[in-house]
Short mmCIF file of C-alpha atoms in Angstrom, two decimals:
data_model
loop_
_atom_site.label_atom_id
_atom_site.label_comp_id
_atom_site.label_asym_id
_atom_site.label_seq_id
_atom_site.Cartn_x
_atom_site.Cartn_y
_atom_site.Cartn_z
CA MET K 46 0.00 0.00 0.00
CA LYS K 47 2.86 2.34 0.85
CA ARG K 48 4.37 1.71 -2.56
CA LYS K 49 1.03 2.47 -4.23
CA LEU K 50 0.79 5.69 -2.26
CA THR K 51 4.29 6.71 -3.34
CA ILE K 52 3.51 6.06 -7.02
CA ILE K 53 0.24 8.02 -6.88
CA LEU K 54 1.96 10.88 -5.07
CA ALA K 55 4.75 10.94 -7.67
CA LEU K 56 2.18 11.03 -10.50
CA LEU K 57 0.26 13.87 -8.86
CA ILE K 58 3.42 15.90 -8.26
CA GLY K 59 4.45 15.25 -11.85
CA PHE K 60 1.07 16.52 -13.04
CA LEU K 61 1.42 19.70 -11.03
CA PHE K 62 4.83 20.45 -12.52
CA THR K 63 4.14 19.56 -16.17
CA ASP K 64 1.00 21.65 -16.09
CA SER K 65 3.11 24.75 -15.62
CA ALA K 66 4.53 24.67 -19.16
CA GLN K 67 1.75 27.02 -20.24
CA ILE K 68 2.75 30.62 -20.88
CA PHE K 69 0.34 32.60 -18.76
CA ALA K 70 0.03 36.19 -20.01
CA LEU K 71 3.49 37.07 -18.82
CA SER K 72 3.37 40.74 -19.67
CA ASP K 73 2.56 43.14 -16.90
CA SER K 74 0.70 45.23 -19.50
CA PHE K 75 -2.42 43.22 -18.76
CA HIS K 76 -2.03 43.37 -14.94
CA ASN K 77 -4.62 41.00 -13.50
CA SER K 78 -7.16 41.39 -16.28
CA ILE K 79 -6.51 38.07 -18.00
CA TYR K 80 -8.96 35.27 -17.35
CA ASN K 81 -7.26 31.95 -16.76
CA PRO K 82 -9.25 29.06 -18.20
CA GLY K 83 -6.57 26.57 -17.11
CA LEU K 84 -5.12 24.00 -19.44
CA LEU K 85 -7.45 23.29 -22.37
CA LYS K 86 -7.79 20.27 -24.62
CA PRO K 87 -4.94 20.89 -27.11
CA LEU K 88 -7.09 20.46 -30.24
CA ASP K 89 -10.86 20.34 -30.49
CA SER K 90 -11.84 20.58 -34.16
CA LEU K 91 -11.30 18.85 -37.48
CA LEU K 92 -9.75 20.74 -40.37
CA LYS K 93 -12.07 21.27 -43.36
CA VAL K 94 -9.30 22.55 -45.67
CA LYS K 95 -5.95 21.23 -46.87
CA VAL K 96 -2.68 22.71 -48.05
CA GLY K 97 -2.95 23.17 -51.84
CA GLU K 98 -6.67 23.97 -51.76
CA SER K 99 -8.27 27.38 -52.30
CA ALA K 100 -8.86 29.25 -49.06
CA PRO K 101 -12.54 29.77 -48.18
CA GLU K 102 -13.55 33.31 -49.06
CA PHE K 103 -14.64 35.69 -46.32
CA THR K 104 -15.44 39.28 -45.45
CA LEU K 105 -15.16 40.33 -41.81
CA PRO K 106 -15.43 43.63 -39.92
CA SER K 107 -12.23 44.92 -38.35
CA VAL K 108 -11.67 46.89 -35.16
CA SER K 109 -10.82 50.00 -37.25
CA GLY K 110 -14.31 49.85 -38.80
CA LYS K 111 -13.14 48.73 -42.23
CA LYS K 112 -14.50 45.51 -43.73
CA ILE K 113 -11.75 43.17 -44.91
CA ASN K 114 -12.29 40.78 -47.80
CA LEU K 115 -9.74 38.04 -48.40
CA ASN K 116 -10.07 38.67 -52.14
CA ASP K 117 -8.69 42.21 -51.65
CA PHE K 118 -5.21 40.67 -51.42
CA ARG K 119 -5.51 38.32 -54.41
CA GLY K 120 -2.60 38.85 -56.78
CA LYS K 121 -1.06 41.42 -54.43
CA LYS K 122 0.04 39.99 -51.08
CA ILE K 123 0.60 36.74 -49.25
CA VAL K 124 -1.93 36.60 -46.42
CA VAL K 125 -1.17 35.23 -42.96
CA LEU K 126 -4.26 34.53 -40.87
CA SER K 127 -3.60 34.34 -37.14
CA PHE K 128 -6.60 32.73 -35.47
CA VAL K 129 -6.46 32.99 -31.68
CA PRO K 130 -9.04 31.49 -29.34
CA ALA K 131 -10.42 34.51 -27.50
CA ALA K 132 -9.69 37.97 -26.13
CA TRP K 133 -8.55 38.35 -22.52
CA THR K 134 -7.14 34.86 -22.29
CA PRO K 135 -3.57 33.69 -21.66
CA VAL K 136 -1.19 32.97 -24.53
CA CYS K 137 -3.37 34.97 -27.00
CA SER K 138 -2.63 38.12 -25.03
CA ASP K 139 1.09 37.36 -25.42
CA GLN K 140 1.00 36.51 -29.13
CA TRP K 141 -0.09 39.52 -31.20
CA PRO K 142 2.08 42.04 -29.27
CA GLY K 143 5.05 40.03 -30.55
CA TYR K 144 3.78 40.20 -34.13
CA ASN K 145 3.40 43.93 -33.59
CA ILE K 146 7.18 44.47 -33.61
CA VAL K 147 7.89 42.40 -36.72
CA GLU K 148 5.99 44.33 -39.39
CA GLU K 149 9.28 44.54 -41.35
CA LEU K 150 9.59 40.75 -41.44
CA PHE K 151 6.12 40.48 -42.99
CA LYS K 152 6.94 43.26 -45.47
CA GLU K 153 10.19 41.53 -46.43
CA HIS K 154 8.14 38.51 -47.42
CA ASP K 155 5.48 40.54 -49.20
CA ALA K 156 2.91 39.37 -46.66
CA VAL K 157 0.10 40.92 -44.67
CA LEU K 158 -1.16 39.68 -41.32
CA LEU K 159 -4.82 39.44 -40.34
CA GLY K 160 -5.64 38.65 -36.70
CA ILE K 161 -8.98 36.90 -36.16
CA THR K 162 -10.95 35.93 -33.07
CA VAL K 163 -14.62 35.06 -32.48
CA ASP K 164 -15.07 38.06 -30.15
CA ASN K 165 -17.21 41.08 -30.94
CA ILE K 166 -15.71 44.43 -31.96
CA PRO K 167 -16.06 46.24 -28.58
CA THR K 168 -14.27 43.39 -26.79
CA LEU K 169 -11.53 43.30 -29.42
CA PHE K 170 -11.16 47.07 -29.21
CA SER K 171 -10.64 47.03 -25.44
CA TRP K 172 -8.31 44.05 -25.54
CA THR K 173 -6.08 45.23 -28.38
CA GLN K 174 -5.78 48.69 -26.78
CA GLN K 175 -3.60 47.02 -24.14
CA MET K 176 -1.21 45.86 -26.87
CA GLY K 177 -0.31 49.30 -28.24
CA ASN K 178 -1.12 50.36 -31.80
CA LEU K 179 -1.29 47.17 -33.83
CA TRP K 180 -0.10 47.61 -37.42
CA PHE K 181 -2.26 44.75 -38.70
CA PRO K 182 -6.06 44.53 -38.93
CA VAL K 183 -7.89 42.63 -36.20
CA LEU K 184 -11.05 40.96 -37.50
CA SER K 185 -14.16 39.93 -35.63
CA ASP K 186 -15.61 36.53 -36.53
CA PHE K 187 -18.37 37.06 -34.00
CA TRP K 188 -21.51 36.85 -36.13
CA PRO K 189 -22.59 34.47 -37.55
CA HIS K 190 -20.58 33.13 -34.67
CA GLY K 191 -17.23 31.69 -35.73
CA GLU K 192 -18.40 31.18 -39.32
CA VAL K 193 -14.99 31.88 -40.86
CA ALA K 194 -13.11 29.77 -38.29
CA ASP K 195 -15.60 26.98 -38.96
CA SER K 196 -15.13 27.25 -42.73
CA PHE K 197 -11.47 26.31 -42.15
CA GLY K 198 -12.42 23.66 -39.55
CA LEU K 199 -10.95 25.72 -36.73
CA LEU K 200 -14.00 26.26 -34.52
CA ARG K 201 -13.85 24.35 -31.25
CA SER K 202 -16.86 22.75 -29.61
CA ASP K 203 -17.04 25.54 -26.99
CA GLY K 204 -17.31 28.26 -29.66
CA VAL K 205 -13.77 29.63 -29.61
CA ALA K 206 -11.21 29.21 -32.37
CA GLU K 207 -8.12 27.06 -32.38
CA ARG K 208 -4.72 28.75 -32.15
CA ALA K 209 -3.81 28.53 -35.82
CA LEU K 210 -1.68 30.15 -38.48
CA VAL K 211 -2.80 29.90 -42.10
CA ILE K 212 -0.69 31.16 -44.99
CA ILE K 213 -2.49 31.90 -48.25
CA ASP K 214 -0.47 32.74 -51.36
CA LYS K 215 -1.23 35.46 -53.89
CA GLU K 216 -3.34 33.03 -55.92
CA GLY K 217 -5.56 32.34 -52.92
CA ILE K 218 -4.12 28.87 -52.32
CA ILE K 219 -3.46 27.63 -48.78
CA ARG K 220 0.28 27.04 -48.49
CA TYR K 221 0.60 26.38 -44.74
CA LEU K 222 -1.75 25.27 -41.98
CA GLY K 223 -0.28 25.41 -38.51
CA VAL K 224 -2.81 24.26 -35.95
CA GLY K 225 -1.02 23.68 -32.68
CA ASP K 226 -1.78 23.09 -29.04
CA ILE K 227 -4.15 25.88 -27.98
CA ASN K 228 -2.13 26.28 -24.76
CA VAL K 229 1.16 27.04 -26.52
CA ARG K 230 2.28 30.07 -28.51
CA PRO K 231 3.79 29.04 -31.86
CA PRO K 232 7.44 30.11 -32.15
CA LEU K 233 7.90 33.03 -34.53
CA GLU K 234 10.63 31.25 -36.48
CA VAL K 235 8.15 28.63 -37.71
CA LEU K 236 5.94 31.27 -39.31
CA ILE K 237 8.86 33.21 -40.79
CA GLY K 238 10.40 29.96 -42.04
CA GLU K 239 7.19 29.10 -43.90
CA LEU K 240 7.06 32.57 -45.48
CA GLN K 241 10.67 32.14 -46.60
CA LYS K 242 9.81 28.78 -48.22
CA ILE K 243 6.96 30.37 -50.21
CA ASN K 244 9.13 33.25 -51.36
CA ARG K 245 11.95 30.89 -52.42
CA LYS K 246 9.65 28.99 -54.82
CA MET L 237 -7.47 3.70 7.06
CA ASN L 238 -4.99 3.66 4.19
CA LYS L 239 -7.80 4.28 1.69
CA ILE L 240 -8.93 7.30 3.68
CA LYS L 241 -5.34 8.63 3.71
CA LEU L 242 -5.08 8.09 -0.05
CA ALA L 243 -8.38 9.86 -0.69
CA GLY L 244 -7.20 12.72 1.53
CA ILE L 245 -3.92 13.11 -0.37
CA ILE L 246 -5.68 13.03 -3.75
CA PHE L 247 -8.20 15.61 -2.53
CA ILE L 248 -5.46 17.96 -1.31
CA PHE L 249 -3.56 17.76 -4.62
CA ALA L 250 -6.73 18.13 -6.70
CA PHE L 251 -7.63 21.20 -4.64
CA LEU L 252 -4.16 22.67 -5.07
CA ALA L 253 -4.17 22.05 -8.81
CA ALA L 254 -7.66 23.52 -9.29
CA SER L 255 -7.16 26.56 -7.08
CA SER L 256 -3.72 27.40 -8.43
CA GLY L 257 -4.82 27.43 -12.07
CA CYS L 258 -1.28 27.27 -13.35
CA SER L 259 -0.25 24.89 -10.62
CA ILE L 260 3.23 25.07 -9.15
CA LEU L 261 4.03 28.20 -11.11
CA GLN L 262 1.61 30.22 -8.98
CA LEU L 263 2.55 28.37 -5.81
CA ALA L 264 6.16 29.36 -6.34
CA ALA L 265 5.18 32.95 -7.07
CA ASP L 266 3.20 33.08 -3.83
CA LYS L 267 6.33 32.11 -1.90
CA ASN L 268 8.09 35.11 -3.42
CA ILE L 269 11.26 33.35 -4.45
CA LEU L 270 12.71 36.70 -5.46
CA ALA L 271 12.16 38.53 -2.17
CA VAL L 272 14.94 40.92 -1.16
CA GLY L 273 17.33 39.04 1.11
CA SER L 274 16.69 35.67 -0.60
CA GLN L 275 19.29 33.71 -2.49
CA LEU L 276 18.85 33.68 -6.28
CA PRO L 277 18.34 30.12 -7.55
CA SER L 278 21.26 28.75 -9.54
CA ILE L 279 20.96 29.69 -13.23
CA LYS L 280 22.97 28.39 -16.17
CA LEU L 281 22.96 30.11 -19.54
CA ALA L 282 24.41 29.42 -22.97
CA THR L 283 27.63 31.38 -23.51
CA PRO L 284 27.16 34.15 -26.11
CA GLN L 285 28.72 33.41 -29.49
CA ASP L 286 29.52 37.09 -29.92
CA GLN L 287 33.00 37.68 -28.56
CA SER L 288 32.29 41.28 -27.54
CA LEU L 289 29.45 40.06 -25.31
CA ARG L 290 31.73 37.38 -23.83
CA ASN L 291 34.32 40.07 -23.16
CA TYR L 292 31.69 42.27 -21.50
CA LEU L 293 30.78 39.44 -19.14
CA GLY L 294 34.37 38.27 -18.73
CA LEU L 295 33.55 34.75 -19.89
CA GLU L 296 35.61 32.07 -21.54
CA ASP L 297 34.42 30.53 -24.81
CA LYS L 298 32.64 27.41 -23.55
CA GLU L 299 29.17 25.98 -23.95
CA SER L 300 27.48 27.38 -20.86
CA PHE L 301 28.18 29.37 -17.73
CA SER L 302 26.61 30.07 -14.36
CA LEU L 303 25.83 33.63 -13.33
CA ASN L 304 28.60 33.71 -10.72
CA GLU L 305 31.15 33.31 -13.50
CA ILE L 306 30.27 36.78 -14.76
CA LYS L 307 33.05 39.06 -13.60
CA CYS L 308 31.24 41.71 -11.59
CA LYS L 309 30.36 42.62 -8.05
CA ILE L 310 26.73 43.40 -8.88
CA LEU L 311 24.58 41.73 -11.50
CA ILE L 312 21.30 43.18 -12.76
CA ILE L 313 18.95 40.80 -14.57
CA GLU L 314 15.93 41.81 -16.62
CA ILE L 315 13.32 39.12 -17.24
CA PHE L 316 11.64 40.23 -20.46
CA SER L 317 9.67 38.85 -23.36
CA MET L 318 9.63 39.88 -27.00
CA TYR L 319 5.85 39.50 -26.76
CA CYS L 320 5.43 41.90 -23.83
CA PRO L 321 4.27 45.45 -24.70
CA HIS L 322 5.81 46.98 -21.54
CA CYS L 323 9.17 45.37 -22.39
CA GLN L 324 8.91 46.81 -25.90
CA ASN L 325 7.98 50.29 -24.68
CA LYS L 326 10.68 50.39 -22.03
CA ALA L 327 13.45 48.99 -24.26
CA PRO L 328 14.90 52.42 -25.21
CA VAL L 329 15.11 53.65 -21.60
CA ILE L 330 16.56 50.30 -20.51
CA ASN L 331 19.22 50.73 -23.19
CA GLU L 332 19.88 54.16 -21.66
CA PHE L 333 20.42 52.50 -18.29
CA TYR L 334 23.05 50.22 -19.84
CA GLU L 335 24.77 53.19 -21.51
CA LEU L 336 24.78 54.96 -18.15
CA LEU L 337 26.48 51.98 -16.52
CA GLU L 338 29.09 51.88 -19.26
CA SER L 339 29.70 55.63 -19.20
CA ASP L 340 31.31 55.50 -15.74
CA GLU L 341 34.42 53.31 -15.72
CA ARG L 342 34.16 52.56 -11.98
CA VAL L 343 30.48 51.56 -12.24
CA ALA L 344 31.07 49.62 -15.47
CA LYS L 345 33.64 47.44 -13.71
CA GLN L 346 31.32 46.71 -10.81
CA ILE L 347 27.91 46.27 -12.45
CA LYS L 348 26.93 44.05 -15.37
CA PHE L 349 23.51 43.83 -16.94
CA ILE L 350 21.82 40.92 -18.76
CA GLY L 351 18.34 40.07 -20.04
CA ILE L 352 16.59 36.70 -20.05
CA GLY L 353 13.74 36.20 -22.55
CA ALA L 354 11.02 34.25 -20.74
CA GLY L 355 9.39 31.83 -23.18
CA ASN L 356 11.39 33.33 -26.06
CA SER L 357 13.34 31.21 -28.53
CA ALA L 358 16.83 32.26 -29.64
CA PHE L 359 15.25 33.57 -32.86
CA GLU L 360 12.71 35.65 -30.93
CA VAL L 361 15.41 37.06 -28.64
CA GLU L 362 17.41 38.04 -31.72
CA VAL L 363 14.36 39.77 -33.24
CA PHE L 364 13.90 41.77 -30.02
CA LYS L 365 17.61 42.62 -29.86
CA LYS L 366 17.65 43.81 -33.47
CA LYS L 367 14.38 45.74 -33.22
CA TYR L 368 15.51 47.79 -30.21
CA GLN L 369 19.27 47.65 -30.90
CA ILE L 370 19.93 46.22 -27.48
CA PRO L 371 23.65 46.38 -26.69
CA PHE L 372 23.75 44.20 -23.55
CA PRO L 373 23.62 40.38 -23.58
CA LEU L 374 20.21 38.73 -23.96
CA PHE L 375 19.55 35.04 -23.41
CA ALA L 376 16.74 32.73 -24.52
CA ASP L 377 14.62 30.76 -22.06
CA SER L 378 12.40 29.08 -24.62
CA ASP L 379 11.04 26.33 -22.37
CA LEU L 380 10.51 28.75 -19.47
CA ALA L 381 12.79 26.63 -17.29
CA ILE L 382 14.55 29.68 -15.79
CA HIS L 383 11.31 31.61 -15.56
CA LYS L 384 9.82 28.78 -13.50
CA GLU L 385 12.91 28.71 -11.25
CA LEU L 386 12.35 32.40 -10.61
CA GLY L 387 8.75 31.89 -9.55
CA GLY L 388 6.93 32.70 -12.79
CA VAL L 389 7.21 36.48 -12.53
CA ARG L 390 5.46 38.86 -14.92
CA THR L 391 7.52 40.95 -17.31
CA PRO L 392 9.52 43.11 -17.32
CA TYR L 393 11.01 42.11 -13.97
CA PHE L 394 14.30 43.39 -12.59
CA ILE L 395 16.51 41.55 -10.14
CA GLY L 396 19.73 42.81 -8.56
CA ILE L 397 22.11 40.36 -6.91
CA CYS L 398 25.50 40.44 -5.29
CA ASN L 399 27.61 38.33 -7.61
CA GLN L 400 30.75 38.03 -5.47
CA GLY L 401 31.89 38.04 -1.86
CA GLU L 402 30.22 36.82 1.29
CA ARG L 403 26.78 37.95 0.08
CA LYS L 404 27.12 36.15 -3.25
CA ASN L 405 23.71 35.39 -4.85
CA ARG L 406 21.86 37.57 -2.34
CA ILE L 407 18.96 39.46 -3.92
CA PHE L 408 19.11 43.14 -2.96
CA PHE L 409 16.70 44.43 -5.59
CA SER L 410 13.50 42.84 -6.89
CA GLN L 411 10.97 44.81 -8.87
CA LEU L 412 8.17 44.28 -11.38
CA ALA L 413 8.11 46.92 -14.16
CA GLY L 414 8.13 50.53 -12.85
CA PHE L 415 11.21 51.60 -14.82
CA SER L 416 10.65 55.36 -14.82
CA GLY L 417 14.10 56.62 -15.75
CA ALA L 418 17.63 55.33 -16.31
CA GLN L 419 19.38 57.63 -13.80
CA LYS L 420 16.72 57.10 -11.14
CA PHE L 421 16.95 53.35 -11.62
CA LEU L 422 20.74 53.41 -11.32
CA ASP L 423 20.64 55.63 -8.22
CA ASN L 424 18.19 53.19 -6.65
CA ILE L 425 20.43 50.23 -7.47
CA LEU L 426 23.52 51.93 -6.04
CA GLU L 427 21.65 52.87 -2.89
CA LEU L 428 20.27 49.39 -2.28
CA ALA L 429 23.30 47.33 -3.28
CA ASP L 430 24.71 46.12 0.03
CA CYS L 431 27.23 43.68 -1.45
CA ARG L 432 30.35 42.89 0.57
#
């Protein structure tokens, strides 16, 4: 029995430590305003698109008031879609501020960035205000709720989006689909590496 | 009796895990690992490839080093993240602080300054360094191992330790954000540094 107890204790301690790998809104910019949902199921949707297929078309309102249509970039720019689960949550709050200082890297690769969540405009306005002036449009996929995320197969069963990066080339073809663990921020070098690959071809 | 004990232990751990949200990370933070007067946990970092940075820290060209190998009486550490807006906004004035240290030969010999990028890969640290032209050494902590050791602090966080002598590793300065000016910050450091 003692041995059993030791094993169970070791497993529980192990759980407590491994759990802490999550990046929890490290920046003091958000003070205590970030809601902590705890560790979430890493993936909770099935992709409806594949690399090599045409990206589903969409038009979404942005925080600035302008409506953004994916087709606007056809033949002009590579488009990077950054789906994040929800405003005021960990990881997401520490992702776009990083993208905010690498506008030059996107320009170098002839790419634009579109941030998308399923939140409404007022929520996105308040949240992104904490990040400084974002150089890229932030789009609201609020109504019909999560329709664009769902068209890519990125809408989770609780109504938020996966943490995903989608790269669409100038012909409107999906060239990269990075759908990772919702609890983990994707390293910047992966995204930049994929943009480099597209530009090399 | 044993079953009751087991149920009790499981309950306590389940309660701790649920109430802490991020588990041990918060528990460590609550203990205030970085309180003034505490000993800084042992930290190892990869030696910079850039020779001028190695020269600044007084390090030999080897794979890794521990903080005490840095040749200085006082070591200031900034825990930052490329993804943190405050760290971005304060980068220019933090650079000023470094320039201030280097502008006085006596101070420059005594105090060294490094940054550790919590949750940042080497690539991300390099992006931050290039963006803000940061002249002092920055190190990656991509798996948050160091950040966890330091109690999971928010960023930017500043720690001052005695790096030599009988008070070696003693934290004399521990502060979240609040970097209002380079000279004021330096004056504060010099006033609080009680390294012998």
